[in-house]
XYZ file of C-alpha atoms in Angstrom:
98
model
C 41.062 223.319 78.066
C 42.367 223.121 74.494
C 45.731 221.694 75.616
C 43.909 218.962 77.522
C 42.097 217.891 74.361
C 45.415 217.762 72.510
C 47.155 215.751 75.199
C 44.224 213.396 75.497
C 44.185 213.014 71.714
C 47.936 212.287 71.776
C 47.446 209.835 74.610
C 44.726 208.040 72.652
C 46.982 207.890 69.586
C 49.846 206.610 71.715
C 47.560 204.084 73.383
C 46.243 202.941 69.981
C 49.826 202.479 68.721
C 50.751 200.524 71.852
C 47.668 198.322 71.462
C 48.509 197.834 67.812
C 52.089 196.863 68.710
C 50.838 194.486 71.384
C 48.394 192.927 68.918
C 51.240 192.452 66.441
C 53.394 190.822 69.126
C 50.506 188.570 70.164
C 49.883 187.599 66.544
C 53.584 186.833 66.093
C 53.607 184.779 69.297
C 50.536 182.892 68.100
C 52.228 182.114 64.766
C 55.361 180.917 66.603
C 53.261 178.778 68.935
C 51.405 177.218 66.019
C 54.709 176.547 64.238
C 56.176 174.929 67.384
C 53.061 172.811 67.795
C 53.245 171.724 64.162
C 56.928 170.817 64.519
C 56.321 168.889 67.749
C 53.539 166.921 66.071
C 55.799 166.223 63.102
C 58.593 165.009 65.402
C 56.166 162.734 67.255
C 54.892 161.315 63.973
C 58.458 160.669 62.817
C 59.257 158.950 66.134
C 56.281 156.639 65.683
C 57.354 155.898 62.114
C 60.879 155.111 63.325
C 59.508 152.778 65.997
C 57.399 150.994 63.372
C 60.381 150.672 61.032
C 62.607 149.364 63.832
C 60.016 146.738 64.731
C 59.787 145.744 61.058
C 63.589 145.468 60.779
C 63.657 143.227 63.861
C 60.930 141.019 62.394
C 62.780 140.741 59.064
C 66.057 139.873 60.840
C 64.283 137.156 62.799
C 62.690 135.763 59.638
C 66.066 135.870 57.869
C 67.742 133.859 60.640
C 64.909 131.328 60.525
C 65.247 130.954 56.748
C 69.040 130.580 56.981
C 68.593 127.809 59.509
C 66.017 126.076 57.323
C 68.326 126.386 54.304
C 71.153 124.741 56.247
C 68.885 121.857 57.206
C 67.674 121.457 53.613
C 71.240 121.661 52.293
C 72.366 118.931 54.663
C 69.331 116.826 53.721
C 70.081 117.186 49.995
C 73.734 116.371 50.590
C 72.738 113.220 52.501
C 70.341 112.199 49.699
C 73.022 112.733 47.074
C 75.593 110.668 48.959
C 73.056 107.862 49.452
C 71.922 107.871 45.806
C 73.403 105.290 43.457
C 73.201 107.761 40.559
C 75.684 110.087 42.233
C 77.792 107.215 43.535
C 78.182 105.866 39.985
C 79.308 109.262 38.784
C 81.825 109.354 41.601
C 83.241 105.924 40.775
C 83.502 106.782 37.063
C 85.439 109.884 37.840
C 87.711 107.886 40.171
C 88.424 105.357 37.397
C 89.638 108.036 35.001
């Protein structure tokens, strides 16, 4: 009867250690899962930020092309005004006389 108490006490101790080990493994798995979830959320947030930045870059490129085109039109307009102006024509003829 005494040996049964000892073996049952040893079994309980062994069972407690196994439960403790399993709890530690579960806790570690939970920490890993939380870390993976946090990283996934961070990656998703970065993807959304990248999409936003890409859209902004496209919009800026489009605006830049529009402004370049407008600048060309204005440059041509100014050039036409200068060639039609008598003030600039006089300067041209003076320089030709020299």
